GROMACS .gro file of C-alpha atoms in nm:
model
  188
    1MET     CA    1  -3.598  -5.466   2.181
    2ILE     CA    2  -3.909  -5.639   2.283
    3ASN     CA    3  -3.722  -5.964   2.377
    4CYS     CA    4  -3.496  -5.748   2.591
    5ILE     CA    5  -3.789  -5.607   2.772
    6GLN     CA    6  -3.969  -5.937   2.813
    7PHE     CA    7  -3.646  -6.085   2.960
    8PHE     CA    8  -3.625  -5.809   3.215
    9ILE     CA    9  -3.991  -5.844   3.320
   10ASN     CA   10  -3.944  -6.225   3.350
   11TYR     CA   11  -3.639  -6.177   3.553
   12ILE     CA   12  -3.825  -5.933   3.784
   13LYS     CA   13  -4.117  -6.176   3.834
   14LYS     CA   14  -3.883  -6.468   3.896
   15ASN     CA   15  -3.639  -6.299   4.124
   16ILE     CA   16  -3.727  -5.964   4.268
   17LEU     CA   17  -4.103  -6.022   4.336
   18LYS     CA   18  -4.019  -6.335   4.525
   19MET     CA   19  -3.836  -6.171   4.808
   20LYS     CA   20  -3.971  -6.236   5.162
   21LEU     CA   21  -3.931  -5.998   5.446
   22ILE     CA   22  -3.778  -6.175   5.745
   23LYS     CA   23  -3.723  -5.893   5.990
   24ARG     CA   24  -3.755  -5.520   5.990
   25ARG     CA   25  -3.557  -5.294   6.224
   26PHE     CA   26  -3.671  -4.938   6.281
   27LYS     CA   27  -3.358  -4.706   6.295
   28PHE     CA   28  -3.471  -4.346   6.315
   29LYS     CA   29  -3.719  -4.091   6.193
   30ASN     CA   30  -3.730  -3.719   6.122
   31GLN     CA   31  -4.015  -3.495   6.024
   32VAL     CA   32  -4.061  -3.670   5.692
   33TYR     CA   33  -3.909  -4.011   5.684
   34LYS     CA   34  -3.899  -4.324   5.892
   35VAL     CA   35  -3.584  -4.528   5.806
   36PHE     CA   36  -3.563  -4.914   5.848
   37LEU     CA   37  -3.299  -5.190   5.783
   38ASP     CA   38  -3.472  -5.499   5.649
   39GLU     CA   39  -3.362  -5.863   5.640
   40ILE     CA   40  -3.491  -6.012   5.317
   41ARG     CA   41  -3.472  -6.371   5.186
   42GLU     CA   42  -3.448  -6.392   4.804
   43LYS     CA   43  -3.611  -6.684   4.592
   44ASN     CA   44  -3.273  -6.861   4.559
   45ASN     CA   45  -3.253  -6.862   4.944
   46ASN     CA   46  -2.989  -6.579   4.948
   47LEU     CA   47  -3.018  -6.361   5.273
   48ILE     CA   48  -2.976  -5.988   5.226
   49LYS     CA   49  -2.924  -5.811   5.571
   50ASP     CA   50  -2.949  -5.432   5.638
   51TYR     CA   51  -3.144  -5.363   5.326
   52LEU     CA   52  -3.221  -4.989   5.349
   53LEU     CA   53  -3.591  -4.882   5.329
   54ILE     CA   54  -3.705  -4.520   5.353
   55ASP     CA   55  -4.073  -4.458   5.410
   56CYS     CA   56  -4.255  -4.127   5.406
   57ILE     CA   57  -4.434  -4.061   5.740
   58ASN     CA   58  -4.730  -3.883   5.563
   59LYS     CA   59  -4.868  -4.046   5.246
   60THR     CA   60  -5.208  -4.062   5.078
   61LYS     CA   61  -5.400  -4.400   5.048
   62ASN     CA   62  -5.240  -4.424   4.716
   63ASN     CA   63  -4.881  -4.423   4.842
   64GLU     CA   64  -4.818  -4.060   4.737
   65GLY     CA   65  -4.563  -3.894   4.964
   66GLY     CA   66  -4.466  -3.584   4.764
   67VAL     CA   67  -4.545  -3.348   4.471
   68ILE     CA   68  -4.368  -3.160   4.196
   69ILE     CA   69  -4.531  -2.863   4.021
   70LEU     CA   70  -4.443  -2.758   3.650
   71PRO     CA   71  -4.575  -2.389   3.659
   72ILE     CA   72  -4.614  -2.224   3.316
   73HIS     CA   73  -4.653  -1.845   3.308
   74LYS     CA   74  -4.681  -1.663   2.973
   75ASN     CA   75  -4.547  -1.975   2.793
   76LYS     CA   76  -4.235  -1.986   3.014
   77VAL     CA   77  -4.135  -2.257   3.267
   78GLY     CA   78  -4.097  -2.150   3.638
   79LEU     CA   79  -3.771  -2.279   3.806
   80MET     CA   80  -3.604  -2.194   4.118
   81LYS     CA   81  -3.217  -2.187   4.153
   82TYR     CA   82  -3.071  -2.280   4.495
   83HIS     CA   83  -2.755  -2.415   4.648
   84ASN     CA   84  -2.774  -2.796   4.694
   85TYR     CA   85  -2.543  -2.871   4.987
   86ILE     CA   86  -2.507  -3.240   4.878
   87HIS     CA   87  -2.379  -3.156   4.535
   88LYS     CA   88  -2.205  -2.843   4.652
   89LYS     CA   89  -2.337  -2.637   4.372
   90LYS     CA   90  -2.622  -2.425   4.251
   91MET     CA   91  -2.903  -2.632   4.086
   92TYR     CA   92  -3.244  -2.565   3.931
   93VAL     CA   93  -3.554  -2.716   4.103
   94LEU     CA   94  -3.911  -2.714   4.029
   95PRO     CA   95  -4.136  -2.623   4.314
   96GLY     CA   96  -4.252  -2.922   4.519
   97GLY     CA   97  -4.228  -3.092   4.852
   98PHE     CA   98  -4.410  -3.346   5.083
   99ILE     CA   99  -4.754  -3.419   5.156
  100ASN     CA  100  -4.863  -3.341   5.509
  101LYS     CA  101  -5.090  -3.543   5.740
  102ASN     CA  102  -5.459  -3.535   5.616
  103GLU     CA  103  -5.363  -3.373   5.304
  104ASN     CA  104  -5.426  -3.494   4.950
  105SER     CA  105  -5.168  -3.445   4.668
  106LYS     CA  106  -5.335  -3.150   4.508
  107LYS     CA  107  -5.379  -2.966   4.824
  108ALA     CA  108  -5.005  -3.039   4.892
  109ALA     CA  109  -4.917  -2.903   4.542
  110GLN     CA  110  -5.111  -2.576   4.609
  111ARG     CA  111  -4.955  -2.531   4.951
  112GLU     CA  112  -4.595  -2.606   4.824
  113LEU     CA  113  -4.628  -2.372   4.525
  114LEU     CA  114  -4.734  -2.082   4.758
  115GLU     CA  115  -4.475  -2.159   5.019
  116GLU     CA  116  -4.181  -2.197   4.785
  117THR     CA  117  -4.264  -1.932   4.525
  118GLY     CA  118  -4.535  -1.690   4.652
  119TYR     CA  119  -4.772  -1.803   4.360
  120LYS     CA  120  -5.113  -1.920   4.432
  121VAL     CA  121  -5.319  -2.159   4.206
  122ASN     CA  122  -5.672  -2.291   4.248
  123ILE     CA  123  -5.685  -2.659   4.321
  124SER     CA  124  -5.896  -2.704   4.007
  125ASP     CA  125  -5.628  -2.562   3.783
  126LEU     CA  126  -5.378  -2.823   3.896
  127VAL     CA  127  -5.349  -3.092   3.634
  128ASN     CA  128  -5.208  -3.427   3.741
  129ILE     CA  129  -4.963  -3.537   3.468
  130GLY     CA  130  -4.843  -3.863   3.626
  131LYS     CA  131  -4.664  -4.032   3.924
  132LEU     CA  132  -4.310  -4.152   3.966
  133ALA     CA  133  -4.145  -4.377   4.213
  134PRO     CA  134  -3.819  -4.183   4.259
  135VAL     CA  135  -3.604  -4.481   4.379
  136PRO     CA  136  -3.845  -4.771   4.397
  137ALA     CA  137  -3.578  -5.004   4.565
  138LEU     CA  138  -3.526  -4.765   4.833
  139ILE     CA  139  -3.816  -4.515   4.890
  140ASN     CA  140  -4.162  -4.641   4.964
  141ALA     CA  141  -4.366  -4.359   4.817
  142ASN     CA  142  -4.454  -4.191   4.478
  143ILE     CA  143  -4.418  -3.842   4.366
  144VAL     CA  144  -4.724  -3.688   4.187
  145PHE     CA  145  -4.638  -3.437   3.909
  146PHE     CA  146  -4.873  -3.142   3.849
  147PHE     CA  147  -4.903  -2.875   3.563
  148THR     CA  148  -5.054  -2.540   3.588
  149LYS     CA  149  -5.077  -2.237   3.381
  150LYS     CA  150  -5.295  -2.022   3.595
  151LEU     CA  151  -5.086  -1.861   3.872
  152LYS     CA  152  -5.143  -1.553   4.072
  153LYS     CA  153  -4.858  -1.379   4.259
  154LEU     CA  154  -4.945  -1.329   4.619
  155LYS     CA  155  -4.610  -1.251   4.798
  156GLU     CA  156  -4.231  -1.235   4.745
  157ILE     CA  157  -4.020  -1.521   4.879
  158LYS     CA  158  -3.676  -1.454   5.011
  159ASN     CA  159  -3.397  -1.693   4.926
  160ASP     CA  160  -3.290  -1.720   5.301
  161GLN     CA  161  -3.628  -1.856   5.399
  162HIS     CA  162  -3.642  -2.165   5.636
  163GLU     CA  163  -3.766  -2.396   5.348
  164HIS     CA  164  -3.493  -2.589   5.178
  165GLY     CA  165  -3.509  -2.525   4.800
  166SER     CA  166  -3.744  -2.228   4.814
  167GLY     CA  167  -3.664  -1.890   4.664
  168LYS     CA  168  -3.717  -1.670   4.369
  169ILE     CA  169  -3.887  -1.834   4.087
  170THR     CA  170  -3.759  -1.749   3.729
  171PHE     CA  171  -3.959  -1.806   3.433
  172ILE     CA  172  -3.752  -1.917   3.145
  173ASN     CA  173  -3.838  -1.990   2.784
  174ILE     CA  174  -3.902  -2.354   2.658
  175SER     CA  175  -3.563  -2.372   2.464
  176LYS     CA  176  -3.346  -2.279   2.766
  177PHE     CA  177  -3.556  -2.522   2.978
  178LYS     CA  178  -3.470  -2.798   2.740
  179GLN     CA  179  -3.111  -2.694   2.758
  180ILE     CA  180  -3.116  -2.709   3.132
  181LEU     CA  181  -3.278  -3.070   3.097
  182LYS     CA  182  -3.000  -3.179   2.884
  183ASN     CA  183  -2.736  -3.087   3.125
  184SER     CA  184  -2.915  -3.300   3.399
  185SER     CA  185  -2.625  -3.229   3.642
  186ASN     CA  186  -2.771  -2.886   3.698
  187ILE     CA  187  -3.128  -2.988   3.786
  188ASP     CA  188  -3.241  -3.136   4.114
   0.00000   0.00000   0.00000
């Protein structure tokens, strides 16, 4: 197994890390993303045209563009269920979203949790449990994961609210949460 991992690391160092940007073309932007098509030259001189790059408009200095919150209440995990129009079905989702301009990841997590679920959390009660580059070959931003057990219900959220993915949060026991994770086609 170690030989396989070392081979993969060496391959990346020799081939992928040696790519050179030749030209970047801006295609469009929306409220959250800027989209580019790059022309890249690989180490073996192969030219890649129209390499898609998506970049978050608002990011922290640590390249953090989004947050996901794992809320725990009375030893149950908080999930929302919403209709995912891309997959054309109901899916579970953890609260989360994008970082706004001049906002750090903890402040974004606090805001998104309140906007999407109606639950408030103190910044000091958000525990950073790691970062993830969701699709590193495509998206130039990391998602920061937070965990909290200290929630306070402030308001009810309606499922028809303007925010995509927001709605009623349901707290489920850990064993059901594990079942949902095993059936990954039902979690967004």
